[in-house]
Amino acid sequence: MFREVRVYEIREVLRLWVRGEGLRSIERLSSVDRKTVRRYVAAATDAGLDRSGGEEQLHDVLLARLVEAVRPHRPDGHGAAWDTLVAHHDQLQAWVVTEGLTAVKAHDLLARQGVVVPERTLHRYALEVLGVGRSARTTTVRVADGEPGGEVQVDFGRMGLVPDPDSGRSRVCQALIFTAAYSRHCFVWLTFTQTTAAVIAGFKAAWVFFGGVFAVVVPDNMATIVDKADATEPRLNQAFVEYAQSRGFVVDPARVRSPKDKPRVERTVPFVRNSFFAGEVFIDLADAQRRAEAWCATRAGRRVHGTTQCRPAELFALQEKPRLAPAPATAYDLPIYATPKVHRDHHIEVAKALYSVPGNLIGQRVQARADRQLVRVFHRGAL
């Protein structure tokens, strides 16, 4: 519930305003939210309050008129928006209680039907009437955002079932989610698999979406990036390290079972699941991906973020995008890695092709790296 501002607090807000204080200063000195301060000041000026007229203007009659204008009497304690929600009670109960959608998603679905109510009112309705939601939040310690364009956090999140025309059935869809640590602008890449090729394809699409490459990538300990998770010395996957080297970014994986190392993307995962994916019907993965990118640019990008109090897309375009490294102009040639044995005829087999290996290495294992243009063979680190 909102905190009701007492009459003496309203008097103090207006007294500070008459004395020449700005809105930020009044918010700090009176402990009243700046939006509330602005609303009472606007109502007071409409009622004839003159900033140069002195504090004697703040009499009880004026304050009573302000309270009635800003907080009109409500017989049942609720306004017109609440009555609108009551009229759509059955639909809200089906969405929030039966289907398990969040109040945010229900707010979006109502808006599509032309029913516009404040999101906070819908949260209160869900908590008080439907019994869904949280009445209190736990205390958290905010982590510094870092420099603009310096870091993007990456994590996989399980979304749900999406039709797959190739197999003729619905398959579980995973979302590779990128969140810029400074602006909170996000990108979602949908995939049925978590292979190295799928992850690198997601990164490629992310660099196109963001228009550049971040300096540092903070991923979860997914197997396609981290071969062996460790609290201090994780061993990274060779294929992904070489990809990072080719694109010019540094990989700094989060510690094992330490979600607070990447809190920005951790908060984005349920937001993507509840706001974008839940309650939607997709034709196939390509359709879902198109709608995901549109959602990132509009619903997620243009909302006012609760922490930064900015629109992520606008903050990103203003302060982060100019600092990113240029987006890759060429496609990445994902190599094949193998450890074949040298046969008696001095040949090895890589990707069903034979290659000769000089030297006396018969019977020994070598490391091979093959792309579309070249095959490199290493023995104990020597090419």
Short mmCIF file of C-alpha atoms in Angstrom, two decimals:
data_model
loop_
_atom_site.label_atom_id
_atom_site.label_comp_id
_atom_site.label_asym_id
_atom_site.label_seq_id
_atom_site.Cartn_x
_atom_site.Cartn_y
_atom_site.Cartn_z
CA MET A 1 0.00 0.00 0.00
CA PHE A 2 1.10 3.60 -0.57
CA ARG A 3 2.11 5.75 2.41
CA GLU A 4 -0.47 8.43 3.14
CA VAL A 5 1.09 11.88 3.49
CA ARG A 6 -0.09 13.65 6.65
CA VAL A 7 -1.35 17.22 6.64
CA TYR A 8 1.63 18.52 8.60
CA GLU A 9 3.93 16.91 6.00
CA ILE A 10 2.03 18.64 3.21
CA ARG A 11 2.45 21.93 5.07
CA GLU A 12 6.18 21.29 5.40
CA VAL A 13 6.50 20.47 1.68
CA LEU A 14 4.79 23.72 0.72
CA ARG A 15 6.70 25.72 3.34
CA LEU A 16 10.00 24.55 1.88
CA TRP A 17 8.77 25.32 -1.63
CA VAL A 18 7.74 28.84 -0.65
CA ARG A 19 11.21 29.31 0.85
CA GLY A 20 12.75 28.58 -2.56
CA GLU A 21 13.87 24.96 -2.19
CA GLY A 22 13.96 22.74 -5.28
CA LEU A 23 12.08 19.45 -5.63
CA ARG A 24 15.15 17.31 -4.86
CA SER A 25 15.93 19.36 -1.80
CA ILE A 26 12.32 19.17 -0.60
CA GLU A 27 12.35 15.38 -1.07
CA ARG A 28 15.47 15.11 1.09
CA LEU A 29 14.36 17.52 3.80
CA SER A 30 10.75 16.35 4.11
CA SER A 31 11.22 12.61 3.38
CA VAL A 32 8.34 12.81 0.89
CA ASP A 33 8.73 11.25 -2.56
CA ARG A 34 9.60 13.75 -5.29
CA LYS A 35 6.60 12.76 -7.44
CA THR A 36 4.31 13.42 -4.48
CA VAL A 37 6.05 16.73 -3.86
CA ARG A 38 5.52 17.76 -7.47
CA ARG A 39 1.84 16.76 -7.31
CA TYR A 40 1.13 18.83 -4.17
CA VAL A 41 3.06 21.85 -5.46
CA ALA A 42 1.13 21.75 -8.74
CA ALA A 43 -2.19 21.54 -6.88
CA ALA A 44 -1.16 24.39 -4.58
CA THR A 45 -0.26 26.71 -7.44
CA ASP A 46 -3.58 25.89 -9.11
CA ALA A 47 -5.27 26.87 -5.84
CA GLY A 48 -3.53 30.26 -5.89
CA LEU A 49 -0.40 29.69 -3.78
CA ASP A 50 2.24 32.28 -4.68
CA ARG A 51 5.88 31.40 -4.07
CA SER A 52 6.66 35.01 -3.21
CA GLY A 53 3.68 35.46 -0.93
CA GLY A 54 5.15 34.07 2.29
CA GLU A 55 4.29 31.22 4.63
CA GLU A 56 1.16 32.87 6.00
CA GLN A 57 -0.64 31.58 2.89
CA LEU A 58 -0.43 28.04 4.26
CA HIS A 59 -3.61 28.16 6.33
CA ASP A 60 -5.89 25.23 7.12
CA VAL A 61 -8.46 26.14 4.47
CA LEU A 62 -5.88 25.96 1.69
CA LEU A 63 -4.49 22.66 2.97
CA ALA A 64 -7.98 21.16 3.16
CA ARG A 65 -8.63 22.14 -0.45
CA LEU A 66 -5.32 20.56 -1.49
CA VAL A 67 -6.04 17.30 0.28
CA GLU A 68 -9.47 17.08 -1.36
CA ALA A 69 -8.05 17.90 -4.80
CA VAL A 70 -5.12 15.48 -4.66
CA ARG A 71 -6.73 12.75 -2.54
CA PRO A 72 -10.45 12.79 -3.37
CA HIS A 73 -12.68 10.96 -0.92
CA ARG A 74 -13.22 7.29 -1.70
CA PRO A 75 -16.12 5.63 0.14
CA ASP A 76 -14.61 2.14 -0.08
CA GLY A 77 -10.98 3.23 0.01
CA HIS A 78 -10.41 2.49 -3.68
CA GLY A 79 -10.61 4.46 -6.90
CA ALA A 80 -11.89 3.95 -10.41
CA ALA A 81 -8.93 1.75 -11.43
CA TRP A 82 -9.77 -0.71 -8.65
CA ASP A 83 -13.39 -0.87 -9.83
CA THR A 84 -12.12 -1.65 -13.34
CA LEU A 85 -10.12 -4.57 -11.97
CA VAL A 86 -13.16 -5.84 -10.06
CA ALA A 87 -15.06 -5.93 -13.36
CA HIS A 88 -12.30 -8.14 -14.82
CA HIS A 89 -11.89 -10.30 -11.71
CA ASP A 90 -12.59 -13.66 -13.39
CA GLN A 91 -10.06 -13.02 -16.14
CA LEU A 92 -7.40 -11.87 -13.67
CA GLN A 93 -7.99 -14.90 -11.47
CA ALA A 94 -7.56 -17.20 -14.48
CA TRP A 95 -4.32 -15.50 -15.49
CA VAL A 96 -2.70 -14.94 -12.11
CA VAL A 97 -4.02 -17.82 -9.99
CA THR A 98 -4.76 -20.61 -12.48
CA GLU A 99 -2.08 -20.02 -15.13
CA GLY A 100 0.49 -18.57 -12.72
CA LEU A 101 1.17 -15.37 -14.67
CA THR A 102 2.66 -12.40 -12.83
CA ALA A 103 0.82 -9.16 -12.22
CA VAL A 104 3.18 -7.47 -14.70
CA LYS A 105 2.19 -9.90 -17.45
CA ALA A 106 -1.48 -9.58 -16.56
CA HIS A 107 -1.11 -5.81 -16.81
CA ASP A 108 0.29 -6.19 -20.34
CA LEU A 109 -2.52 -8.55 -21.39
CA LEU A 110 -5.16 -6.16 -20.04
CA ALA A 111 -3.57 -3.30 -21.97
CA ARG A 112 -3.85 -5.33 -25.19
CA GLN A 113 -7.59 -5.51 -24.53
CA GLY A 114 -7.76 -1.75 -24.07
CA VAL A 115 -8.02 -1.89 -20.26
CA VAL A 116 -5.48 0.59 -18.87
CA VAL A 117 -4.92 0.72 -15.10
CA PRO A 118 -1.86 1.64 -13.00
CA GLU A 119 0.46 -1.32 -12.61
CA ARG A 120 0.83 -0.66 -8.88
CA THR A 121 -2.95 -0.88 -8.43
CA LEU A 122 -2.95 -4.26 -10.16
CA HIS A 123 -0.17 -5.45 -7.85
CA ARG A 124 -2.22 -4.42 -4.81
CA TYR A 125 -5.33 -6.11 -6.22
CA ALA A 126 -3.39 -9.33 -6.84
CA LEU A 127 -2.02 -9.27 -3.29
CA GLU A 128 -5.18 -8.29 -1.42
CA VAL A 129 -7.90 -10.00 -3.47
CA LEU A 130 -6.18 -12.85 -5.33
CA GLY A 131 -3.63 -13.61 -2.60
CA VAL A 132 -0.69 -13.58 -4.99
CA GLY A 133 2.42 -11.44 -4.60
CA ARG A 134 4.83 -10.23 -1.98
CA SER A 135 3.88 -7.84 0.82
CA ALA A 136 7.50 -7.08 1.73
CA ARG A 137 10.91 -7.24 0.14
CA THR A 138 14.14 -8.48 1.60
CA THR A 139 16.97 -6.04 2.05
CA THR A 140 19.61 -6.18 -0.67
CA VAL A 141 22.99 -4.53 -1.08
CA ARG A 142 23.41 -2.82 -4.43
CA VAL A 143 26.51 -3.67 -6.47
CA ALA A 144 28.31 -0.90 -8.38
CA ASP A 145 27.33 -0.74 -12.05
CA GLY A 146 30.85 -0.13 -13.37
CA GLU A 147 31.75 1.91 -16.42
CA PRO A 148 29.32 2.25 -19.36
CA GLY A 149 30.00 -0.41 -21.99
CA GLY A 150 32.36 -2.23 -19.65
CA GLU A 151 30.39 -5.36 -18.80
CA VAL A 152 27.58 -7.56 -20.04
CA GLN A 153 26.26 -10.45 -17.93
CA VAL A 154 25.05 -13.65 -19.60
CA ASP A 155 22.95 -16.56 -18.36
CA PHE A 156 20.67 -19.31 -19.64
CA GLY A 157 17.06 -19.48 -18.49
CA ARG A 158 14.48 -22.18 -19.16
CA MET A 159 11.41 -20.68 -20.82
CA GLY A 160 8.93 -23.40 -21.86
CA LEU A 161 7.64 -25.34 -24.85
CA VAL A 162 7.87 -24.03 -28.42
CA PRO A 163 6.69 -25.98 -31.52
CA ASP A 164 9.50 -27.49 -33.60
CA PRO A 165 8.34 -28.21 -37.18
CA ASP A 166 11.44 -30.34 -37.88
CA SER A 167 10.60 -32.88 -35.17
CA GLY A 168 6.83 -32.42 -35.32
CA ARG A 169 6.53 -31.79 -31.58
CA SER A 170 7.04 -29.07 -29.01
CA ARG A 171 10.46 -28.79 -27.43
CA VAL A 172 11.81 -27.03 -24.35
CA CYS A 173 13.15 -23.62 -25.31
CA GLN A 174 16.14 -22.08 -23.54
CA ALA A 175 16.89 -18.34 -23.52
CA LEU A 176 20.45 -17.05 -23.59
CA ILE A 177 20.00 -13.67 -21.92
CA PHE A 178 22.42 -10.74 -22.16
CA THR A 179 22.09 -7.80 -19.74
CA ALA A 180 24.25 -4.68 -19.90
CA ALA A 181 25.42 -4.09 -16.32
CA TYR A 182 25.27 -0.30 -16.55
CA SER A 183 22.07 0.45 -18.48
CA ARG A 184 20.19 -2.86 -17.90
CA HIS A 185 19.42 -3.04 -21.65
CA CYS A 186 18.90 -6.72 -22.49
CA PHE A 187 18.86 -9.11 -25.42
CA VAL A 188 17.30 -12.58 -25.61
CA TRP A 189 18.48 -15.40 -27.89
CA LEU A 190 16.21 -18.46 -28.01
CA THR A 191 17.54 -21.94 -28.71
CA PHE A 192 16.62 -25.59 -28.28
CA THR A 193 20.20 -26.58 -27.41
CA GLN A 194 23.12 -25.27 -25.36
CA THR A 195 25.90 -26.32 -27.71
CA THR A 196 28.95 -24.20 -28.45
CA ALA A 197 27.57 -23.39 -31.89
CA ALA A 198 24.25 -22.24 -30.39
CA VAL A 199 25.97 -20.08 -27.77
CA ILE A 200 28.29 -18.43 -30.30
CA ALA A 201 25.30 -17.82 -32.59
CA GLY A 202 23.62 -16.10 -29.65
CA PHE A 203 26.66 -13.90 -29.05
CA LYS A 204 26.79 -13.01 -32.74
CA ALA A 205 23.14 -11.93 -32.66
CA ALA A 206 23.75 -9.98 -29.44
CA TRP A 207 26.61 -7.95 -30.94
CA VAL A 208 24.33 -7.07 -33.87
CA PHE A 209 21.51 -6.06 -31.52
CA PHE A 210 23.74 -3.93 -29.29
CA GLY A 211 25.71 -2.54 -32.22
CA GLY A 212 29.09 -3.43 -30.70
CA VAL A 213 31.08 -5.69 -28.37
CA PHE A 214 31.38 -5.20 -24.60
CA ALA A 215 34.82 -5.23 -22.99
CA VAL A 216 34.00 -7.94 -20.42
CA VAL A 217 31.54 -10.84 -20.53
CA VAL A 218 30.42 -12.32 -17.18
CA PRO A 219 28.76 -15.69 -17.93
CA ASP A 220 27.30 -18.34 -15.70
CA ASN A 221 29.28 -21.57 -15.41
CA MET A 222 27.63 -23.09 -18.49
CA ALA A 223 29.49 -26.08 -19.93
CA THR A 224 29.89 -24.46 -23.35
CA ILE A 225 32.03 -21.71 -21.78
CA VAL A 226 33.51 -23.23 -18.62
CA ASP A 227 34.99 -26.73 -18.84
CA LYS A 228 35.69 -26.94 -15.11
CA ALA A 229 34.07 -24.60 -12.62
CA ASP A 230 36.23 -23.45 -9.73
CA ALA A 231 35.90 -20.72 -7.13
CA THR A 232 39.24 -19.11 -8.02
CA GLU A 233 40.64 -20.80 -11.14
CA PRO A 234 37.93 -21.92 -13.57
CA ARG A 235 39.11 -23.68 -16.72
CA LEU A 236 37.52 -22.13 -19.79
CA ASN A 237 36.41 -23.93 -22.92
CA GLN A 238 39.01 -23.66 -25.69
CA ALA A 239 36.48 -22.99 -28.44
CA PHE A 240 34.88 -20.11 -26.56
CA VAL A 241 38.22 -18.62 -25.47
CA GLU A 242 39.35 -18.52 -29.10
CA TYR A 243 36.04 -16.91 -30.04
CA ALA A 244 36.54 -14.28 -27.32
CA GLN A 245 40.06 -13.63 -28.58
CA SER A 246 38.79 -13.13 -32.13
CA ARG A 247 36.12 -10.67 -30.95
CA GLY A 248 38.28 -8.79 -28.45
CA PHE A 249 36.44 -9.32 -25.16
CA VAL A 250 37.50 -10.81 -21.83
CA VAL A 251 35.66 -13.71 -20.17
CA ASP A 252 35.22 -13.38 -16.40
CA PRO A 253 32.90 -16.21 -15.28
CA ALA A 254 30.88 -15.99 -12.09
CA ARG A 255 31.86 -18.19 -9.17
CA VAL A 256 30.13 -21.51 -8.66
CA ARG A 257 26.72 -21.15 -7.01
CA SER A 258 27.24 -17.38 -6.62
CA PRO A 259 24.31 -15.67 -8.39
CA LYS A 260 25.22 -12.36 -6.75
CA ASP A 261 28.29 -12.24 -9.02
CA LYS A 262 25.90 -11.53 -11.90
CA PRO A 263 22.85 -9.93 -10.26
CA ARG A 264 21.83 -7.89 -13.30
CA VAL A 265 21.12 -10.91 -15.51
CA GLU A 266 19.78 -12.95 -12.57
CA ARG A 267 16.99 -10.40 -12.18
CA THR A 268 16.41 -10.33 -15.94
CA VAL A 269 15.79 -14.10 -16.28
CA PRO A 270 12.44 -14.17 -14.41
CA PHE A 271 11.49 -10.87 -16.05
CA VAL A 272 11.96 -12.44 -19.50
CA ARG A 273 10.09 -15.58 -18.49
CA ASN A 274 7.14 -13.76 -16.94
CA SER A 275 6.84 -10.66 -19.12
CA PHE A 276 7.80 -12.02 -22.54
CA PHE A 277 7.27 -15.79 -22.65
CA ALA A 278 4.44 -16.60 -20.22
CA GLY A 279 0.95 -16.72 -21.70
CA GLU A 280 2.15 -16.41 -25.31
CA VAL A 281 1.61 -18.80 -28.24
CA PHE A 282 4.39 -19.08 -30.82
CA ILE A 283 4.40 -20.61 -34.29
CA ASP A 284 7.98 -21.86 -34.12
CA LEU A 285 11.39 -20.83 -32.81
CA ALA A 286 11.93 -18.24 -35.55
CA ASP A 287 8.61 -16.58 -34.70
CA ALA A 288 9.52 -16.58 -31.00
CA GLN A 289 12.93 -15.04 -31.76
CA ARG A 290 11.42 -12.22 -33.82
CA ARG A 291 9.00 -11.39 -31.04
CA ALA A 292 11.76 -11.65 -28.43
CA GLU A 293 13.88 -9.04 -30.22
CA ALA A 294 10.87 -6.75 -30.57
CA TRP A 295 10.12 -7.20 -26.86
CA CYS A 296 13.74 -6.35 -25.94
CA ALA A 297 13.62 -3.14 -27.97
CA THR A 298 10.16 -2.00 -26.81
CA ARG A 299 8.68 -3.47 -23.62
CA ALA A 300 11.99 -4.16 -21.87
CA GLY A 301 13.97 -1.35 -23.43
CA ARG A 302 11.45 1.45 -22.97
CA ARG A 303 10.23 0.69 -19.46
CA VAL A 304 11.49 2.85 -16.61
CA HIS A 305 13.87 0.64 -14.63
CA GLY A 306 13.15 0.63 -10.91
CA THR A 307 16.79 1.06 -9.87
CA THR A 308 18.25 3.36 -12.50
CA GLN A 309 14.99 5.29 -13.01
CA CYS A 310 15.91 5.46 -16.71
CA ARG A 311 14.71 3.71 -19.84
CA PRO A 312 17.38 1.04 -20.53
CA ALA A 313 17.39 1.49 -24.32
CA GLU A 314 17.78 5.25 -24.04
CA LEU A 315 20.51 5.05 -21.39
CA PHE A 316 22.34 2.43 -23.44
CA ALA A 317 22.19 4.49 -26.64
CA LEU A 318 23.35 7.62 -24.84
CA GLN A 319 26.19 6.32 -22.66
CA GLU A 320 27.10 2.73 -23.53
CA LYS A 321 26.85 2.20 -27.26
CA PRO A 322 29.47 4.87 -28.13
CA ARG A 323 31.98 3.04 -25.90
CA LEU A 324 31.54 -0.44 -27.36
CA ALA A 325 34.10 -2.01 -29.66
CA PRO A 326 32.89 -2.26 -33.28
CA ALA A 327 30.58 -5.16 -34.06
CA PRO A 328 32.26 -7.96 -36.08
CA ALA A 329 31.96 -7.51 -39.83
CA THR A 330 32.66 -11.16 -40.71
CA ALA A 331 31.15 -14.42 -39.52
CA TYR A 332 33.12 -16.57 -37.09
CA ASP A 333 34.36 -19.88 -38.46
CA LEU A 334 33.70 -22.31 -35.61
CA PRO A 335 36.53 -24.87 -35.61
CA ILE A 336 36.45 -28.59 -34.93
CA TYR A 337 38.72 -29.98 -32.20
CA ALA A 338 39.96 -33.56 -32.06
CA THR A 339 42.68 -35.68 -30.45
CA PRO A 340 43.35 -38.36 -33.09
CA LYS A 341 46.00 -41.06 -32.90
CA VAL A 342 48.77 -41.16 -35.53
CA HIS A 343 48.44 -44.42 -37.49
CA ARG A 344 51.26 -46.55 -38.85
CA ASP A 345 51.02 -44.81 -42.22
CA HIS A 346 51.66 -41.41 -40.54
CA HIS A 347 48.06 -40.31 -41.09
CA ILE A 348 45.39 -38.98 -38.75
CA GLU A 349 41.65 -38.71 -39.25
CA VAL A 350 39.89 -35.39 -38.58
CA ALA A 351 36.24 -34.86 -39.54
CA LYS A 352 36.31 -38.02 -41.69
CA ALA A 353 39.31 -36.78 -43.70
CA LEU A 354 42.91 -38.07 -43.66
CA TYR A 355 45.95 -35.88 -43.12
CA SER A 356 49.61 -36.87 -43.02
CA VAL A 357 51.74 -36.03 -39.99
CA PRO A 358 55.53 -35.84 -40.33
CA GLY A 359 57.93 -37.08 -37.70
CA ASN A 360 58.13 -40.18 -35.56
CA LEU A 361 54.71 -39.84 -33.87
CA ILE A 362 53.22 -43.21 -34.75
CA GLY A 363 50.91 -44.43 -32.01
CA GLN A 364 50.79 -41.10 -30.21
CA ARG A 365 47.86 -38.73 -29.68
CA VAL A 366 47.98 -35.25 -31.23
CA GLN A 367 45.69 -32.23 -30.91
CA ALA A 368 43.98 -31.06 -34.10
CA ARG A 369 42.13 -27.84 -34.81
CA ALA A 370 40.29 -27.68 -38.13
CA ASP A 371 38.27 -24.84 -39.66
CA ARG A 372 37.06 -24.26 -43.21
CA GLN A 373 40.49 -23.15 -44.45
CA LEU A 374 43.19 -24.84 -42.38
CA VAL A 375 43.96 -27.83 -40.20
CA ARG A 376 46.51 -27.31 -37.42
CA VAL A 377 48.08 -30.27 -35.65
CA PHE A 378 49.87 -29.90 -32.30
CA HIS A 379 51.98 -32.35 -30.31
CA ARG A 380 52.85 -31.32 -26.77
CA GLY A 381 52.20 -27.70 -27.66
CA ALA A 382 54.37 -27.68 -30.81
CA LEU A 383 52.67 -26.99 -34.16
#
